[in-house]
Short mmCIF file of C-alpha atoms and ligand atoms in Angstrom, two decimals:
data_model
loop_
_atom_site.label_atom_id
_atom_site.label_comp_id
_atom_site.label_asym_id
_atom_site.label_seq_id
_atom_site.Cartn_x
_atom_site.Cartn_y
_atom_site.Cartn_z
CA MET A 1 116.52 202.19 158.50
CA ASN A 2 117.84 202.59 154.99
CA THR A 3 121.47 201.48 155.03
CA LYS A 4 122.01 201.74 151.28
CA ARG A 5 125.12 203.79 150.52
CA LEU A 6 124.59 204.02 146.75
CA SER A 7 122.20 206.25 144.81
CA GLU A 8 119.48 204.37 142.93
CA SER A 9 121.06 205.24 139.60
CA MET A 10 124.57 204.25 140.77
CA GLU A 11 123.23 200.91 142.02
CA LYS A 12 121.72 200.37 138.54
CA ALA A 13 124.93 201.44 136.73
CA LEU A 14 127.04 199.03 138.80
CA SER A 15 124.51 196.25 138.39
CA ASP A 16 124.50 196.82 134.61
CA GLN A 17 128.29 196.60 134.62
CA MET A 18 128.08 193.29 136.53
CA ASN A 19 125.94 191.99 133.65
CA LYS A 20 128.24 193.51 131.04
CA GLU A 21 131.19 191.60 132.50
CA ILE A 22 129.22 188.35 132.24
CA HIS A 23 128.48 189.24 128.62
CA ALA A 24 132.23 189.75 128.05
CA ALA A 25 132.81 186.25 129.46
CA HIS A 26 130.24 184.91 126.96
CA VAL A 27 131.97 186.69 124.08
CA PHE A 28 135.40 185.27 124.96
CA LEU A 29 133.93 181.84 125.60
CA SER A 30 132.35 181.85 122.13
CA TYR A 31 135.61 183.07 120.51
CA GLY A 32 137.47 180.31 122.40
CA ILE A 33 135.07 177.67 121.13
CA TRP A 34 135.53 179.01 117.59
CA ALA A 35 139.34 178.90 117.96
CA ASP A 36 139.35 175.37 119.39
CA ASP A 37 137.08 174.19 116.59
CA ARG A 38 139.56 175.63 114.08
CA GLY A 39 142.36 173.65 115.73
CA TYR A 40 143.90 176.53 117.69
CA GLN A 41 143.79 174.94 121.10
CA GLY A 42 146.40 177.22 122.63
CA ILE A 43 144.52 180.36 121.57
CA ALA A 44 141.30 178.76 122.82
CA LYS A 45 142.85 178.15 126.25
CA PHE A 46 144.00 181.77 126.38
CA LEU A 47 140.45 182.93 125.57
CA PHE A 48 138.85 180.52 128.06
CA ARG A 49 141.14 181.85 130.81
CA HIS A 50 140.14 185.35 129.79
CA ALA A 51 136.45 184.44 130.00
CA GLN A 52 137.08 183.31 133.57
CA GLU A 53 138.70 186.68 134.37
CA GLU A 54 135.57 188.43 133.14
CA ARG A 55 133.44 186.30 135.45
CA ASN A 56 135.73 187.37 138.29
CA HIS A 57 135.16 191.01 137.33
CA SER A 58 131.44 190.44 137.42
CA ILE A 59 131.68 189.02 140.95
CA LYS A 60 133.62 192.09 142.10
CA PHE A 61 130.76 194.37 140.97
CA MET A 62 128.21 192.07 142.58
CA GLU A 63 130.08 192.03 145.88
CA TYR A 64 130.61 195.79 145.90
CA VAL A 65 126.91 196.58 145.37
CA LEU A 66 125.97 194.09 148.11
CA ASN A 67 128.58 195.53 150.48
CA ARG A 68 127.16 199.01 149.96
CA GLY A 69 123.67 197.87 150.90
CA GLY A 70 122.37 197.53 147.34
CA LYS A 71 121.04 194.57 145.40
CA PRO A 72 122.38 193.85 141.92
CA LYS A 73 120.07 192.22 139.42
CA VAL A 74 121.07 189.44 137.05
CA GLU A 75 119.63 190.25 133.61
CA ALA A 76 119.32 188.28 130.39
CA ILE A 77 122.69 188.17 128.68
CA PRO A 78 122.70 189.13 124.99
CA ALA A 79 124.02 186.49 122.59
CA PRO A 80 127.69 186.81 121.65
CA PRO A 81 128.50 188.11 118.16
CA GLU A 82 128.78 185.84 115.14
CA ASP A 83 131.92 183.73 114.87
CA PRO A 84 134.88 185.72 113.54
CA GLU A 85 135.96 185.02 109.97
CA SER A 86 139.67 184.87 110.70
CA LEU A 87 142.18 185.00 113.53
CA SER A 88 142.79 188.69 112.88
CA ALA A 89 139.03 189.36 113.08
CA CYS A 90 138.97 187.40 116.34
CA PHE A 91 141.82 189.38 117.90
CA ASP A 92 140.42 192.69 116.60
CA GLY A 93 137.12 191.70 118.21
CA VAL A 94 138.83 191.06 121.55
CA PHE A 95 140.48 194.50 121.40
CA ARG A 96 137.27 196.28 120.39
CA HIS A 97 135.42 194.54 123.19
CA GLU A 98 137.97 195.66 125.77
CA VAL A 99 137.83 199.27 124.55
CA ASP A 100 134.05 199.18 124.74
CA ASN A 101 134.27 197.90 128.30
CA THR A 102 136.77 200.62 129.22
CA THR A 103 134.31 203.23 127.90
CA ALA A 104 131.57 201.77 130.10
CA ILE A 105 133.82 201.84 133.18
CA TYR A 106 134.90 205.44 132.47
CA SER A 107 131.29 206.52 132.31
CA ILE A 108 130.65 205.10 135.80
CA VAL A 109 133.83 206.84 137.01
CA ASP A 110 132.39 210.10 135.60
CA LYS A 111 129.14 209.43 137.41
CA SER A 112 130.91 208.73 140.72
CA MET A 113 132.67 212.10 140.42
CA GLU A 114 129.41 213.89 139.64
CA GLU A 115 127.80 212.29 142.70
CA LYS A 116 130.92 212.75 144.84
CA ASP A 117 130.60 209.05 145.63
CA TRP A 118 134.27 208.65 146.47
CA ALA A 119 133.90 205.06 147.74
CA THR A 120 132.66 203.99 144.30
CA TRP A 121 135.29 206.15 142.60
CA ASN A 122 137.94 204.38 144.66
CA PHE A 123 136.50 200.92 143.91
CA LEU A 124 136.50 201.70 140.19
CA GLN A 125 140.17 202.66 140.09
CA TRP A 126 141.02 198.94 140.25
CA PHE A 127 139.07 198.51 137.01
CA VAL A 128 140.69 201.53 135.36
CA LYS A 129 144.08 199.85 135.94
CA GLU A 130 142.77 196.44 134.93
CA GLN A 131 141.46 197.80 131.63
CA VAL A 132 144.90 199.23 130.78
CA GLU A 133 146.29 195.70 131.27
CA GLU A 134 143.54 194.08 129.26
CA GLU A 135 143.86 196.50 126.36
CA THR A 136 147.64 195.91 126.38
CA LEU A 137 147.09 192.14 126.28
CA ALA A 138 144.66 192.52 123.36
CA GLN A 139 147.12 194.80 121.50
CA ASP A 140 149.82 192.14 122.06
CA LEU A 141 147.59 189.53 120.43
CA ILE A 142 147.20 191.73 117.35
CA ASP A 143 150.96 192.46 117.24
CA LYS A 144 151.94 188.79 117.61
CA LEU A 145 149.67 187.76 114.77
CA LYS A 146 151.02 190.59 112.59
CA ILE A 147 154.59 189.37 113.21
CA ALA A 148 153.52 185.80 112.38
CA GLY A 149 152.27 187.05 108.98
CA GLY A 150 148.69 188.14 109.71
CA ASP A 151 145.98 186.30 107.81
CA ARG A 152 148.66 185.05 105.38
CA ALA A 153 150.76 183.47 108.14
CA THR A 154 152.15 180.03 107.37
CA ASP A 155 150.83 176.99 109.21
CA GLU A 156 154.20 176.71 110.92
CA SER A 157 154.15 180.25 112.33
CA LEU A 158 150.51 179.83 113.41
CA PHE A 159 151.50 176.60 115.18
CA THR A 160 154.19 178.52 117.08
CA LEU A 161 151.78 181.36 117.91
CA ASP A 162 149.18 178.90 119.15
CA LYS A 163 151.73 177.19 121.40
CA ALA A 164 152.97 180.56 122.72
CA LEU A 165 149.46 181.71 123.64
CA GLU A 166 148.66 178.47 125.42
CA GLN A 167 151.07 179.50 128.18
CA ALA A 168 151.09 183.26 127.72
CA PRO A 169 150.81 185.23 130.97
CA ASP A 170 147.32 186.58 131.60
CA GLU A 171 148.61 189.84 133.05
CA ALA A 172 150.36 192.51 131.03
CA PRO A 173 153.10 194.43 132.87
CA LEU A 174 152.09 197.98 133.82
CA ALA A 175 154.13 200.98 132.70
CA GLN A 176 154.23 202.12 136.35
CA ASP A 177 156.27 199.02 137.22
CA ALA A 178 158.87 199.52 134.47
CA THR A 179 162.44 200.47 135.41
CA ALA A 180 165.56 201.34 133.41
CA ASP A 181 166.90 197.82 134.14
CA ASN A 182 163.65 196.16 133.24
CA PRO A 183 161.69 198.35 130.83
FE1 FEO B 1 136.29 192.91 132.59
FE2 FEO B 1 137.96 192.73 129.97
O1 FEO B 1 137.02 193.73 131.18
#
């Protein structure tokens, strides 16, 4: 008896997203290696933690497809992009990568609505929320560097930024949780 509860094309879309999340981990790993090599060990740690989050995302897609009777397929992972030329290029790259991932998730959400696959729609809502957090975190990186002086920041302000990112929280607060006392 066929117990698969996903369409063939939905199984493929979710499996592709599992691979895309592993690719995101590769991208952030490579950016982290670049940052560490440049002496920014705090920024590197932030990026390494983020790479681990992407691996976690990949596992969620894997587990969901398996739970729904499908079988995800691990594909070859494309090489990460070239090393960034500056910290601002690195942070811009992180932001662009998150937006690209959000677009991919939205397209599977669209597909789940077309198919009336409400279980998958529901599963994906976690990722819709997660992407808001991740885009916010990436925007914060860009803002913090801008305040530090951008690509013309002094060594001293970059030292402070690097230290701050070493221990920066990995979750950005959601607007839904804001209150008048704690905006
Ligand atoms: Fe798994 Fe950063 O999206």
